[in-house]
Coordinates of C-alpha atoms in Angstrom, one line a residue:
Chain A
M1384 CA 130.4 109.5 88.7
S1385 CA 132.8 106.6 88.8
N1386 CA 131.9 102.9 89.0
S1387 CA 132.4 102.8 92.7
V1388 CA 129.7 101.4 94.9
C1389 CA 128.7 101.5 98.6
I1390 CA 129.8 105.2 98.8
R1391 CA 129.0 106.7 102.2
L1392 CA 126.7 109.6 101.3
N1393 CA 127.9 112.9 102.7
E1394 CA 128.0 116.6 102.0
I1395 CA 130.1 116.3 98.8
H1396 CA 127.5 114.1 97.1
I1397 CA 124.3 115.9 98.2
E1398 CA 124.6 118.5 95.4
S1399 CA 124.5 116.0 92.6
I1400 CA 121.9 113.9 94.5
L1401 CA 119.6 116.9 94.4
N1402 CA 120.6 118.3 91.0
D1403 CA 120.7 115.0 89.1
H1404 CA 117.5 113.4 90.3
D1405 CA 113.9 114.6 89.8
T1406 CA 112.2 111.5 91.2
F1407 CA 112.7 109.7 94.5
L1408 CA 111.3 106.2 95.0
F1409 CA 111.0 105.1 98.6
D1410 CA 110.6 101.6 100.0
C1411 CA 108.7 101.9 103.3
D1412 CA 109.3 99.2 105.9
G1413 CA 112.7 99.7 107.3
V1414 CA 113.2 103.0 105.5
L1415 CA 110.4 105.4 106.6
W1416 CA 109.3 103.4 109.6
C1417 CA 110.0 100.3 111.6
S1418 CA 106.5 99.3 112.5
P1419 CA 104.8 100.7 114.6
N1420 CA 107.3 103.6 114.8
I1421 CA 107.7 106.2 112.1
L1422 CA 111.5 106.8 111.8
P1423 CA 112.8 110.3 112.9
G1424 CA 112.9 112.7 110.0
A1425 CA 110.9 110.5 107.6
I1426 CA 107.9 112.7 107.2
E1427 CA 110.0 115.9 107.2
L1428 CA 112.2 114.4 104.4
L1429 CA 109.2 113.6 102.2
N1430 CA 107.8 117.1 102.7
C1431 CA 111.3 118.6 102.1
L1432 CA 111.7 116.8 98.8
T1433 CA 108.2 117.7 97.6
K1434 CA 108.9 121.3 98.5
L1435 CA 112.1 121.1 96.4
G1436 CA 109.9 120.1 93.4
K1437 CA 110.9 116.4 93.5
R1438 CA 108.4 113.7 92.6
V1439 CA 108.0 111.1 95.3
F1440 CA 106.7 107.5 94.9
F1441 CA 106.3 104.8 97.5
V1442 CA 107.3 101.4 96.1
T1443 CA 106.4 98.6 98.4
N1444 CA 106.2 94.8 98.0
N1445 CA 103.7 94.7 101.0
S1446 CA 100.6 93.2 99.4
L1447 CA 98.4 94.3 102.3
K1448 CA 98.6 97.9 101.2
T1449 CA 96.1 99.6 98.9
Q1450 CA 96.6 102.9 97.1
R1451 CA 93.6 104.4 98.9
G1452 CA 94.4 103.1 102.4
F1453 CA 98.1 103.9 102.3
S1454 CA 97.8 107.4 100.9
Q1455 CA 95.1 108.1 103.5
W1456 CA 97.4 106.9 106.2
L1457 CA 100.3 109.0 104.9
N1458 CA 98.0 112.1 105.0
E1459 CA 97.1 111.3 108.6
I1460 CA 100.8 111.2 109.7
G1461 CA 101.7 114.5 107.9
Y1462 CA 102.5 113.9 104.3
Q1463 CA 100.0 114.8 101.6
A1464 CA 100.2 111.8 99.4
K1465 CA 98.0 111.1 96.4
P1466 CA 97.0 107.5 95.6
E1467 CA 98.9 107.5 92.3
Q1468 CA 102.1 107.9 94.3
I1469 CA 101.6 104.5 95.9
I1470 CA 103.1 101.7 93.9
C1471 CA 102.1 98.6 95.9
T1472 CA 101.9 95.0 94.7
A1473 CA 98.1 94.6 95.1
W1474 CA 97.6 97.5 92.7
I1475 CA 100.4 96.3 90.3
T1476 CA 98.7 92.9 90.1
A1477 CA 95.5 94.6 88.8
Q1478 CA 97.6 96.7 86.4
Y1479 CA 99.3 93.7 85.1
L1480 CA 96.1 91.9 84.4
K1481 CA 94.8 95.0 82.7
S1482 CA 97.9 95.2 80.5
I1483 CA 97.5 91.6 79.2
N1484 CA 93.7 92.1 78.6
F1485 CA 93.0 89.4 81.1
K1486 CA 89.5 87.9 80.9
G1487 CA 88.3 85.4 83.5
H1488 CA 88.2 84.6 87.2
C1489 CA 91.0 84.5 89.7
Y1490 CA 91.8 82.3 92.6
C1491 CA 93.7 84.6 94.9
I1492 CA 95.5 83.5 98.0
G1493 CA 95.6 86.8 99.7
M1494 CA 93.8 89.3 101.8
Q1495 CA 91.2 92.1 101.4
S1496 CA 93.7 94.5 99.8
M1497 CA 93.8 92.2 96.8
V1498 CA 90.0 92.2 96.5
E1499 CA 90.0 96.0 96.6
E1500 CA 92.7 96.6 94.1
L1501 CA 91.6 94.0 91.6
G1502 CA 88.0 95.0 92.0
R1503 CA 88.9 98.6 91.1
E1504 CA 89.9 97.3 87.6
G1505 CA 86.9 95.0 87.3
F1506 CA 88.7 91.8 88.0
H1507 CA 86.8 89.1 89.9
I1508 CA 88.3 87.0 92.7
S1509 CA 86.2 83.9 93.0
D1510 CA 87.9 82.4 96.0
G1511 CA 91.0 82.2 98.1
I1512 CA 90.5 85.3 100.3
G1513 CA 90.1 84.7 104.1
P1514 CA 89.8 81.4 106.0
D1515 CA 88.9 78.1 104.2
P1516 CA 88.9 75.8 107.1
V1517 CA 90.1 72.2 107.4
P1518 CA 88.0 70.4 110.1
P1519 CA 90.1 70.5 113.3
E1520 CA 89.9 66.7 113.8
A1521 CA 90.6 65.8 110.2
D1522 CA 93.3 63.3 109.5
W1523 CA 92.5 63.2 105.8
I1524 CA 90.9 65.5 103.2
E1525 CA 88.1 63.9 101.1
T1526 CA 88.9 65.4 97.7
N1527 CA 85.4 64.8 96.3
T1528 CA 84.0 67.3 98.8
I1529 CA 86.1 70.2 97.6
K1530 CA 84.3 72.7 95.4
F1531 CA 86.3 73.9 92.4
D1532 CA 85.3 76.7 90.0
D1533 CA 85.7 75.8 86.4
N1534 CA 85.9 79.4 85.3
I1535 CA 89.2 80.1 87.1
N1536 CA 92.0 80.8 84.7
C1537 CA 94.4 82.7 87.0
V1538 CA 96.0 81.9 90.3
I1539 CA 97.6 84.7 92.3
S1540 CA 99.8 84.2 95.3
A1541 CA 100.1 87.1 97.8
F1542 CA 100.5 87.5 101.6
D1543 CA 97.9 85.4 103.4
I1544 CA 97.7 84.8 107.2
H1545 CA 94.9 82.3 106.4
I1546 CA 97.1 80.1 104.3
N1547 CA 96.4 76.4 104.9
Y1548 CA 96.5 73.0 103.2
L1549 CA 93.1 73.3 101.5
K1550 CA 94.1 76.5 99.8
I1551 CA 97.3 75.0 98.6
I1552 CA 95.3 72.0 97.2
K1553 CA 93.0 74.5 95.3
A1554 CA 95.9 76.7 94.0
A1555 CA 97.9 73.7 92.8
T1556 CA 94.9 72.0 91.3
Y1557 CA 93.9 75.1 89.3
L1558 CA 97.5 75.4 88.2
S1559 CA 97.5 71.9 86.8
R1560 CA 94.8 72.8 84.4
P1561 CA 95.7 74.1 80.9
N1562 CA 96.1 77.8 80.3
V1563 CA 95.9 79.0 83.9
L1564 CA 98.0 82.0 84.6
F1565 CA 100.2 82.0 87.7
L1566 CA 101.1 85.3 89.3
A1567 CA 102.8 86.3 92.6
T1568 CA 102.9 89.7 94.1
N1569 CA 106.5 89.2 95.4
D1570 CA 108.7 86.6 96.9
D1571 CA 110.2 88.2 100.0
V1572 CA 110.6 85.3 102.5
T1573 CA 110.1 87.4 105.6
T1574 CA 108.3 90.5 106.5
P1575 CA 110.3 93.1 108.5
Q1576 CA 111.2 91.3 111.7
T1577 CA 110.3 91.8 115.3
D1578 CA 112.6 90.6 118.0
I1579 CA 110.0 88.2 119.2
A1580 CA 109.4 86.1 116.0
I1581 CA 110.3 85.6 112.4
L1582 CA 107.3 86.8 110.4
P1583 CA 107.0 84.7 107.2
G1584 CA 106.5 86.8 104.1
E1585 CA 104.7 86.3 100.8
G1586 CA 107.6 84.2 99.5
T1587 CA 107.0 81.6 102.1
I1588 CA 103.4 81.1 101.0
L1589 CA 104.5 81.1 97.4
A1590 CA 107.1 78.4 98.0
S1591 CA 104.5 75.9 99.2
I1592 CA 102.3 76.6 96.0
V1593 CA 105.3 76.4 93.7
A1594 CA 106.4 73.1 95.3
A1595 CA 103.0 71.5 95.1
S1596 CA 102.2 72.7 91.6
G1597 CA 105.7 72.3 90.0
R1598 CA 105.1 75.7 88.3
S1599 CA 106.9 79.0 88.5
P1600 CA 104.9 82.2 88.7
T1601 CA 105.4 85.6 87.0
I1602 CA 106.5 87.6 90.0
L1603 CA 105.5 91.3 89.9
G1604 CA 107.2 93.0 92.9
K1605 CA 110.7 94.2 93.4
P1606 CA 113.3 93.5 92.2
R1607 CA 111.4 92.8 88.9
A1608 CA 110.6 95.5 86.5
P1609 CA 106.7 96.0 86.6
M1610 CA 106.7 98.5 89.4
F1611 CA 109.0 100.9 87.6
E1612 CA 107.3 100.2 84.3
S1613 CA 104.0 101.2 85.8
I1614 CA 105.4 104.5 87.0
R1615 CA 106.7 105.3 83.6
L1616 CA 103.4 104.4 82.0
A1617 CA 101.6 106.8 84.2
F1618 CA 104.4 109.4 84.3
P1619 CA 106.3 109.2 80.9
D1620 CA 108.7 112.0 81.9
V1621 CA 110.2 109.9 84.8
K1622 CA 113.6 108.9 83.6
P1623 CA 115.6 106.1 85.2
N1624 CA 118.9 108.0 85.1
R1625 CA 117.3 110.9 87.0
S1626 CA 115.6 108.7 89.6
I1627 CA 116.8 107.4 92.9
M1628 CA 115.6 104.3 94.8
V1629 CA 115.9 104.5 98.6
G1630 CA 115.6 101.1 100.3
D1631 CA 116.8 98.9 103.1
R1632 CA 116.9 95.5 101.4
L1633 CA 119.5 94.5 98.9
E1634 CA 117.8 91.7 97.1
T1635 CA 114.6 93.7 96.5
D1636 CA 115.1 97.5 96.7
I1637 CA 118.7 97.8 95.6
L1638 CA 118.6 95.1 93.0
F1639 CA 115.4 96.7 91.7
G1640 CA 116.9 100.2 91.5
N1641 CA 120.1 99.0 89.9
R1642 CA 118.4 96.8 87.3
Q1643 CA 116.0 99.6 86.2
G1644 CA 119.0 102.0 85.8
L1645 CA 118.2 104.1 88.9
T1646 CA 120.7 105.5 91.4
S1647 CA 120.4 103.2 94.5
L1648 CA 120.7 104.4 98.1
L1649 CA 120.8 101.9 100.9
V1650 CA 119.7 102.9 104.4
F1651 CA 121.0 100.9 107.4
S1652 CA 117.8 101.4 109.4
G1653 CA 116.1 98.2 108.2
A1654 CA 116.9 94.7 106.9
T1655 CA 120.6 95.4 106.0
S1656 CA 123.3 96.1 108.5
E1657 CA 126.7 97.5 107.6
K1658 CA 128.2 94.2 108.4
K1659 CA 125.8 92.4 106.0
L1660 CA 126.7 94.9 103.3
D1661 CA 130.3 94.2 103.8
T1662 CA 129.8 90.4 103.5
I1663 CA 127.9 90.9 100.3
K1664 CA 130.6 93.2 99.0
Q1665 CA 133.2 90.6 99.6
A1666 CA 131.1 87.9 97.9
V1667 CA 130.8 90.2 94.9
G1668 CA 134.5 90.6 94.9
K1669 CA 134.9 86.8 94.8
N1670 CA 132.2 86.5 92.0
T1671 CA 129.8 84.6 94.3
A1672 CA 127.1 87.3 94.5
D1673 CA 125.5 89.6 91.9
K1674 CA 127.2 93.0 91.7
D1675 CA 123.7 94.6 91.2
L1676 CA 123.0 93.8 94.9
L1677 CA 125.4 96.6 95.9
P1678 CA 124.0 100.1 96.3
K1679 CA 125.7 103.1 94.7
F1680 CA 125.3 105.0 98.0
C1681 CA 124.6 104.2 101.6
I1682 CA 123.6 106.2 104.6
K1683 CA 122.6 105.5 108.2
D1684 CA 119.0 106.4 107.8
V1685 CA 116.6 108.9 106.2
N1686 CA 117.2 111.4 109.0
H1687 CA 120.8 111.7 108.0
L1688 CA 119.7 112.3 104.4
L1689 CA 117.3 115.0 105.6
Q1690 CA 120.1 116.6 107.6
L1691 CA 122.4 116.7 104.6
I1692 CA 119.7 118.3 102.5
Q1693 CA 118.9 120.8 105.2
S1694 CA 122.6 121.8 105.6
R1695 CA 122.8 122.4 101.9
E1696 CA 119.7 124.4 101.9
K1697 CA 121.1 126.6 104.8
T1698 CA 124.3 127.0 102.7
Y1699 CA 122.4 128.3 99.8
S1700 CA 119.8 130.3 101.6
Chain B
M73 CA 125.0 58.7 78.0
S74 CA 123.6 55.3 77.1
T75 CA 120.3 54.2 78.5
K76 CA 120.2 50.9 76.7
E77 CA 120.3 48.7 79.9
L78 CA 117.6 50.8 81.6
C79 CA 113.8 51.2 81.5
I80 CA 113.5 47.6 80.1
H81 CA 109.9 46.5 79.9
L82 CA 109.6 43.5 82.1
T83 CA 109.0 40.2 80.5
E84 CA 108.4 36.7 82.0
L85 CA 112.2 36.0 81.7
H86 CA 113.1 39.1 83.6
A87 CA 110.5 38.4 86.2
K88 CA 112.0 34.9 86.7
S89 CA 115.5 36.4 87.1
L90 CA 114.3 38.9 89.6
L91 CA 112.8 36.2 91.6
N92 CA 115.9 33.9 91.4
D93 CA 118.5 36.5 91.9
N94 CA 117.1 38.5 94.8
D95 CA 116.2 37.7 98.4
T96 CA 114.8 41.0 99.5
F97 CA 112.0 43.0 98.0
L98 CA 111.3 46.6 99.0
F99 CA 107.9 48.1 98.2
D100 CA 106.8 51.6 98.1
C101 CA 103.0 51.6 99.0
D102 CA 101.0 54.6 97.7
G103 CA 100.7 54.3 93.9
V104 CA 102.3 50.8 93.9
L105 CA 100.1 48.6 96.1
W106 CA 97.1 50.9 96.4
N107 CA 95.6 54.3 96.1
F108 CA 93.8 53.8 99.3
P109 CA 91.1 52.7 99.7
D110 CA 91.5 51.0 96.3
I111 CA 93.9 48.1 96.7
F112 CA 95.4 47.3 93.2
T113 CA 94.6 44.0 91.6
G114 CA 97.2 41.3 92.4
A115 CA 99.0 43.4 95.1
V116 CA 98.2 41.3 98.1
E117 CA 98.6 38.1 96.1
L118 CA 102.1 39.3 95.0
L119 CA 103.2 40.0 98.5
N120 CA 102.0 36.5 99.6
Y121 CA 103.6 34.9 96.6
L122 CA 107.0 36.4 97.3
T123 CA 106.7 35.5 101.0
E124 CA 105.8 31.9 100.1
H125 CA 108.9 31.8 97.9
G126 CA 111.1 32.7 100.9
K127 CA 111.6 36.3 100.1
R128 CA 112.0 39.0 102.7
L129 CA 109.7 42.0 102.2
F130 CA 109.9 45.5 103.5
F131 CA 107.5 48.5 103.0
V132 CA 109.5 51.6 102.5
T133 CA 107.2 54.6 102.5
N134 CA 107.8 58.4 102.8
N135 CA 104.2 58.8 104.0
S136 CA 104.5 60.4 107.5
T137 CA 100.8 60.3 108.4
K138 CA 100.8 56.7 109.5
T139 CA 102.6 54.7 112.2
Q140 CA 104.3 51.3 111.9
D141 CA 101.2 49.9 113.7
D142 CA 98.8 51.6 111.4
Y143 CA 100.5 50.1 108.4
A144 CA 100.8 46.6 109.9
K145 CA 97.1 46.7 110.7
R146 CA 96.2 47.8 107.2
F147 CA 98.2 45.0 105.7
N148 CA 96.7 42.4 108.0
D149 CA 93.2 43.8 107.2
I150 CA 93.7 43.3 103.4
G151 CA 95.2 39.8 103.7
Y152 CA 98.9 40.1 104.1
K153 CA 100.4 39.2 107.5
A154 CA 102.9 42.1 108.0
K155 CA 105.0 42.5 111.1
P156 CA 105.7 46.0 112.3
E157 CA 109.4 45.7 111.7
Q158 CA 108.8 45.2 108.0
I159 CA 107.3 48.8 107.9
I160 CA 109.9 51.4 107.2
C161 CA 107.8 54.5 107.4
S162 CA 109.1 58.1 107.8
A163 CA 107.4 58.8 111.2
W164 CA 109.1 55.8 112.7
L165 CA 112.4 56.6 110.9
T166 CA 112.5 60.1 112.4
A167 CA 112.3 58.6 115.9
Q168 CA 115.1 56.1 115.0
H169 CA 117.2 58.9 113.7
L170 CA 116.9 61.0 116.8
K171 CA 117.7 57.9 118.8
S172 CA 120.8 57.2 116.7
I173 CA 122.2 60.7 117.4
N174 CA 121.4 60.5 121.1
F175 CA 119.1 63.4 120.8
K176 CA 118.1 65.1 124.1
G177 CA 115.6 67.9 124.2
K178 CA 112.2 69.1 122.9
C179 CA 110.9 68.9 119.3
Y180 CA 108.5 71.3 117.5
V181 CA 106.8 69.0 115.0
V182 CA 104.9 70.3 112.0
G183 CA 103.0 67.1 111.3
M184 CA 100.2 64.7 112.2
S185 CA 99.5 62.6 115.3
S186 CA 101.4 59.7 113.7
M187 CA 104.6 61.7 114.3
K188 CA 103.7 62.3 117.9
H189 CA 103.0 58.6 118.4
E190 CA 106.3 57.4 116.9
L191 CA 108.4 60.0 118.6
E192 CA 106.8 59.5 122.0
R193 CA 107.2 55.8 121.7
E194 CA 111.0 56.4 121.8
G195 CA 110.6 58.8 124.7
F196 CA 111.0 62.0 122.8
Q197 CA 109.2 65.1 124.0
I198 CA 107.0 67.2 121.6
C199 CA 106.3 70.8 122.6
G200 CA 103.8 71.7 119.8
G201 CA 103.1 71.7 116.1
I202 CA 100.7 68.7 116.0
G203 CA 97.1 69.5 114.9
P204 CA 95.5 72.9 114.4
D205 CA 97.0 76.1 115.8
P206 CA 94.4 78.5 114.6
L207 CA 94.1 82.2 114.1
A208 CA 90.7 83.9 114.7
S209 CA 88.8 83.8 111.4
D210 CA 88.4 87.6 111.4
A211 CA 92.1 88.1 112.1
N212 CA 94.0 90.3 109.6
A213 CA 97.3 90.6 111.5
I214 CA 99.5 88.6 113.9
K215 CA 99.8 89.9 117.4
T216 CA 103.3 88.9 118.2
D217 CA 103.0 89.6 121.9
K218 CA 100.2 87.1 122.1
L219 CA 102.3 84.3 120.6
E220 CA 103.0 81.3 122.8
L221 CA 106.6 80.4 122.1
D222 CA 108.4 77.7 124.0
K223 CA 111.8 78.8 125.4
D224 CA 113.6 75.4 125.0
V225 CA 113.1 73.9 121.6
D226 CA 116.1 71.9 120.3
C227 CA 114.7 70.4 117.1
V228 CA 112.2 71.4 114.5
I229 CA 110.7 68.6 112.3
S230 CA 108.8 69.2 109.1
A231 CA 106.4 66.5 107.9
L232 CA 103.1 66.3 106.0
D233 CA 100.7 68.5 107.9
L234 CA 97.0 68.9 106.9
H235 CA 96.8 71.6 109.6
I236 CA 99.6 73.7 108.3
S237 CA 99.0 77.4 109.0
Y238 CA 100.8 80.7 109.0
I239 CA 101.3 80.5 112.8
K240 CA 103.0 77.1 112.6
I241 CA 105.3 78.3 109.9
L242 CA 106.1 81.4 112.0
K243 CA 106.8 79.2 115.1
A244 CA 109.0 76.7 113.1
A245 CA 111.0 79.5 111.5
T246 CA 111.4 81.4 114.8
Y247 CA 112.7 78.3 116.6
L248 CA 115.0 77.5 113.7
N249 CA 116.5 81.0 114.0
R250 CA 117.8 80.1 117.4
P251 CA 121.3 78.7 117.8
N252 CA 121.8 74.9 117.8
V253 CA 118.3 73.9 116.8
L254 CA 118.3 70.8 114.6
F255 CA 116.2 70.9 111.4
L256 CA 114.8 67.5 110.2
A257 CA 112.3 66.7 107.5
T258 CA 110.6 63.3 107.0
N259 CA 110.7 63.7 103.2
D260 CA 110.3 66.3 100.4
D261 CA 107.8 64.7 98.0
A262 CA 106.1 67.7 96.3
S263 CA 102.7 66.1 96.0
L264 CA 100.9 62.9 96.9
P265 CA 99.8 60.3 94.3
Q266 CA 96.2 60.9 93.3
S267 CA 93.8 59.0 91.1
D268 CA 91.8 62.1 90.2
E269 CA 93.0 65.4 88.8
I270 CA 93.3 67.0 92.3
V271 CA 96.8 67.9 93.4
M272 CA 97.4 67.0 97.0
P273 CA 100.4 68.9 98.4
G274 CA 103.1 66.6 99.9
A275 CA 105.5 67.0 102.8
G276 CA 107.7 68.9 100.3
S277 CA 105.2 71.7 100.0
I278 CA 105.0 72.1 103.7
L279 CA 108.8 71.9 104.0
A280 CA 109.2 74.5 101.2
S281 CA 107.4 77.2 103.3
V282 CA 109.3 76.3 106.5
A283 CA 112.7 76.3 104.7
A284 CA 111.9 79.6 102.9
A285 CA 110.8 81.4 106.1
S286 CA 113.8 80.1 108.1
C287 CA 116.4 80.3 105.3
R288 CA 117.6 76.9 106.5
S289 CA 118.0 73.5 104.8
P290 CA 116.9 70.4 106.7
T291 CA 118.4 67.0 106.9
I292 CA 115.9 65.0 104.9
L293 CA 115.4 61.4 106.1
G294 CA 113.1 59.8 103.5
K295 CA 113.7 58.4 100.0
P296 CA 115.8 59.0 98.0
H297 CA 118.2 59.6 101.0
R298 CA 120.0 56.7 102.8
P299 CA 118.4 56.5 106.2
M300 CA 115.6 54.1 105.3
F301 CA 118.0 51.5 103.9
D302 CA 120.4 52.0 106.8
A303 CA 117.5 51.3 109.2
I304 CA 116.8 48.0 107.5
C305 CA 120.4 47.0 107.5
L306 CA 120.8 47.8 111.2
T307 CA 118.1 45.3 112.1
F308 CA 118.8 42.9 109.3
P309 CA 122.5 43.0 108.6
D310 CA 122.3 40.2 106.0
V311 CA 120.3 42.3 103.6
D312 CA 122.4 42.6 100.5
P313 CA 121.6 45.5 98.2
K314 CA 122.9 43.4 95.2
R315 CA 120.2 40.9 96.0
T316 CA 117.5 43.4 96.6
V317 CA 114.8 44.9 94.4
M318 CA 113.1 48.2 95.0
I319 CA 109.6 48.6 93.5
G320 CA 108.2 52.0 93.3
D321 CA 106.1 54.5 91.3
R322 CA 108.1 57.7 91.7
V323 CA 111.5 58.1 90.0
E324 CA 112.8 61.0 92.2
T325 CA 112.3 59.1 95.4
D326 CA 111.8 55.3 94.9
I327 CA 114.0 54.6 91.9
A328 CA 116.7 57.1 92.9
F329 CA 116.7 55.5 96.3
G330 CA 117.1 52.0 95.0
N331 CA 119.7 52.9 92.4
R332 CA 121.8 54.8 94.9
Q333 CA 121.8 52.0 97.5
G334 CA 122.8 49.6 94.7
T335 CA 119.6 47.6 94.5
K336 CA 117.7 46.7 91.3
T337 CA 114.8 48.9 90.5
L338 CA 111.4 48.2 89.1
L339 CA 109.1 51.1 88.2
V340 CA 105.3 50.6 88.0
F341 CA 103.1 53.0 86.1
T342 CA 100.2 53.0 88.5
G343 CA 101.3 56.1 90.4
A344 CA 103.3 59.2 90.0
T345 CA 105.1 58.3 86.8
S346 CA 103.6 57.7 83.4
E347 CA 105.2 55.9 80.5
K348 CA 105.3 59.2 78.6
Y349 CA 107.2 61.0 81.5
L350 CA 109.7 58.1 81.7
D351 CA 110.4 58.4 78.0
T352 CA 111.0 62.2 78.4
L353 CA 113.4 61.5 81.3
K354 CA 115.2 58.9 79.3
Q355 CA 115.8 61.4 76.5
Q356 CA 117.1 63.9 79.0
V357 CA 119.5 61.4 80.5
E358 CA 120.8 60.6 77.0
K359 CA 121.4 64.4 76.6
H360 CA 123.1 64.5 80.0
T361 CA 120.5 67.0 81.3
T362 CA 119.1 64.6 84.0
E363 CA 120.8 62.2 86.3
R364 CA 120.9 58.5 85.4
D365 CA 119.9 57.5 88.9
L366 CA 116.3 58.4 88.1
L367 CA 116.0 55.6 85.5
P368 CA 114.8 52.2 86.7
N369 CA 116.3 48.9 85.5
F370 CA 112.9 47.6 84.7
C371 CA 109.4 48.9 84.3
V372 CA 106.0 47.2 84.3
K373 CA 102.4 48.2 84.0
D374 CA 101.5 47.3 87.5
V375 CA 102.2 44.9 90.3
G376 CA 99.4 42.6 89.0
Q377 CA 101.3 42.2 85.8
F378 CA 104.6 41.4 87.7
L379 CA 102.6 38.7 89.5
Q380 CA 101.2 37.3 86.2
F381 CA 104.8 37.1 84.8
L382 CA 106.0 35.3 87.9
K383 CA 103.1 32.8 87.8
S384 CA 103.5 32.2 84.1
T385 CA 107.2 31.2 84.6
E386 CA 106.1 28.8 87.2
K387 CA 103.5 27.3 85.0
S388 CA 105.9 27.0 82.1
T389 CA 108.5 25.2 84.2
S390 CA 106.1 22.9 86.0

């Protein structure tokens, strides 16, 4: 294939998409569903690819998901998923701590999913999960009333709807101590949007901790490498040049795919419109944006991909 | 880049020149005069000393949690007769800024009741953001259809907020996503001065989350930016930056502010900046990796020592 990018996927490409790729990595929000609706053709596509002998993984920055919960849900909606196909950031955080032989206690700004996944690998979250209330009439915080745990040597920042000033105090204070690790599940600034409101993402929470502490975390989610590395660790025969990343967001999914050496396929059903892609393409042309943001291929949505595969199947049947 | 004329350790001689050559003294408060409730030794005496010598004093603070009246009362309580117009605090400044741009409309303010007080004083309408906006403690998701969003917000203001929450960040970002909504911030200090090892997030930490969620950058009013000095000069047009000293503890705000407005700058080591950190900065400036504006003309241990130098010069000339 040439060096061209943003190729509109159609019948002439589908042959090599199927012949040259054994492994399909899917982002979820904006690709397979737009909460609460599962996108047309999504489940059928997953089953179709599995039937064709392709390996399928779900690669999501959403730190509320667990391997167990998410695979269970996929089974309920018609796709027989195994937990090891779910590459989610709560799980990857536990894998990372395991890979560095981490010993100690964690302060984790996050939700129950983090407790579940870290707990599976024997890691203990001392504090940070759920509400940690500031008295409603408070106009100051008495710092000598705050309880700190001297055994904490890791601070993890994930999605947390109970984020508040007291939690940021604790995270930043732990981070000011020597030899305290700083991890973040991901830094997406918004979660997939509704029309009603902007939903702040993990990156928003992370930004407040980074500002207060003056420290930068090791970020585990897309577009960084750990999620693909974890797939290769568990499945050594997965090859980047025979893998395809399907996503809706340039700065996470597509950048992730391109940087790990995968073929990248952008769908327009989520975070990125055709207009936005065009804008980025022009910026790349002017050297004001990273060329790795551009997908190799693009397509309207997963339903169109399914239709192309099904047409090909008909041709060959 | 030469830093020879900078970071000079104050001596009696320098103190004498500072007194003789300057009419106006600007003081940061937290980390300079006090770590409340501890008032630093010599602080009140210094303020009275300078006033007795005919100097004009202003208190220039990024702290958005207190009003002009709160500060004036505090000064009076500790023995310095401050008038409200000497207090240039960021809550008051925000109201002045909105006044100066003829702002009409409603504000969503992520901040404390001090912000509400100062804005309402100038007749501005606040439609939310002050105080707690809680989620149920067992909530694990946001019900977007249950959100109470105001239809007509024209300005979002980000200040220090002890009651910051996910819902508030959501609302601020949602309002900022609408056309023609102004975005202001009182200041962006990352953390507050603390005497113990606990890190207290500053307005900058709150702002970081609102800016990230909205993908917008605010107009920041506090030090090191101009508006505080402009506000002083508006009411006191004869204030001359060349005859003004800015005394502060934080290089990125106080010292940069003073240097950029053309005042002399005096750094104290009782707050955000240690001697060691200043040394590191000095080396970075020499290597051109940090801007020169961060370095003070002079530095001194604390305001008490500045006072001692001033009193010594008086003794030696009497």
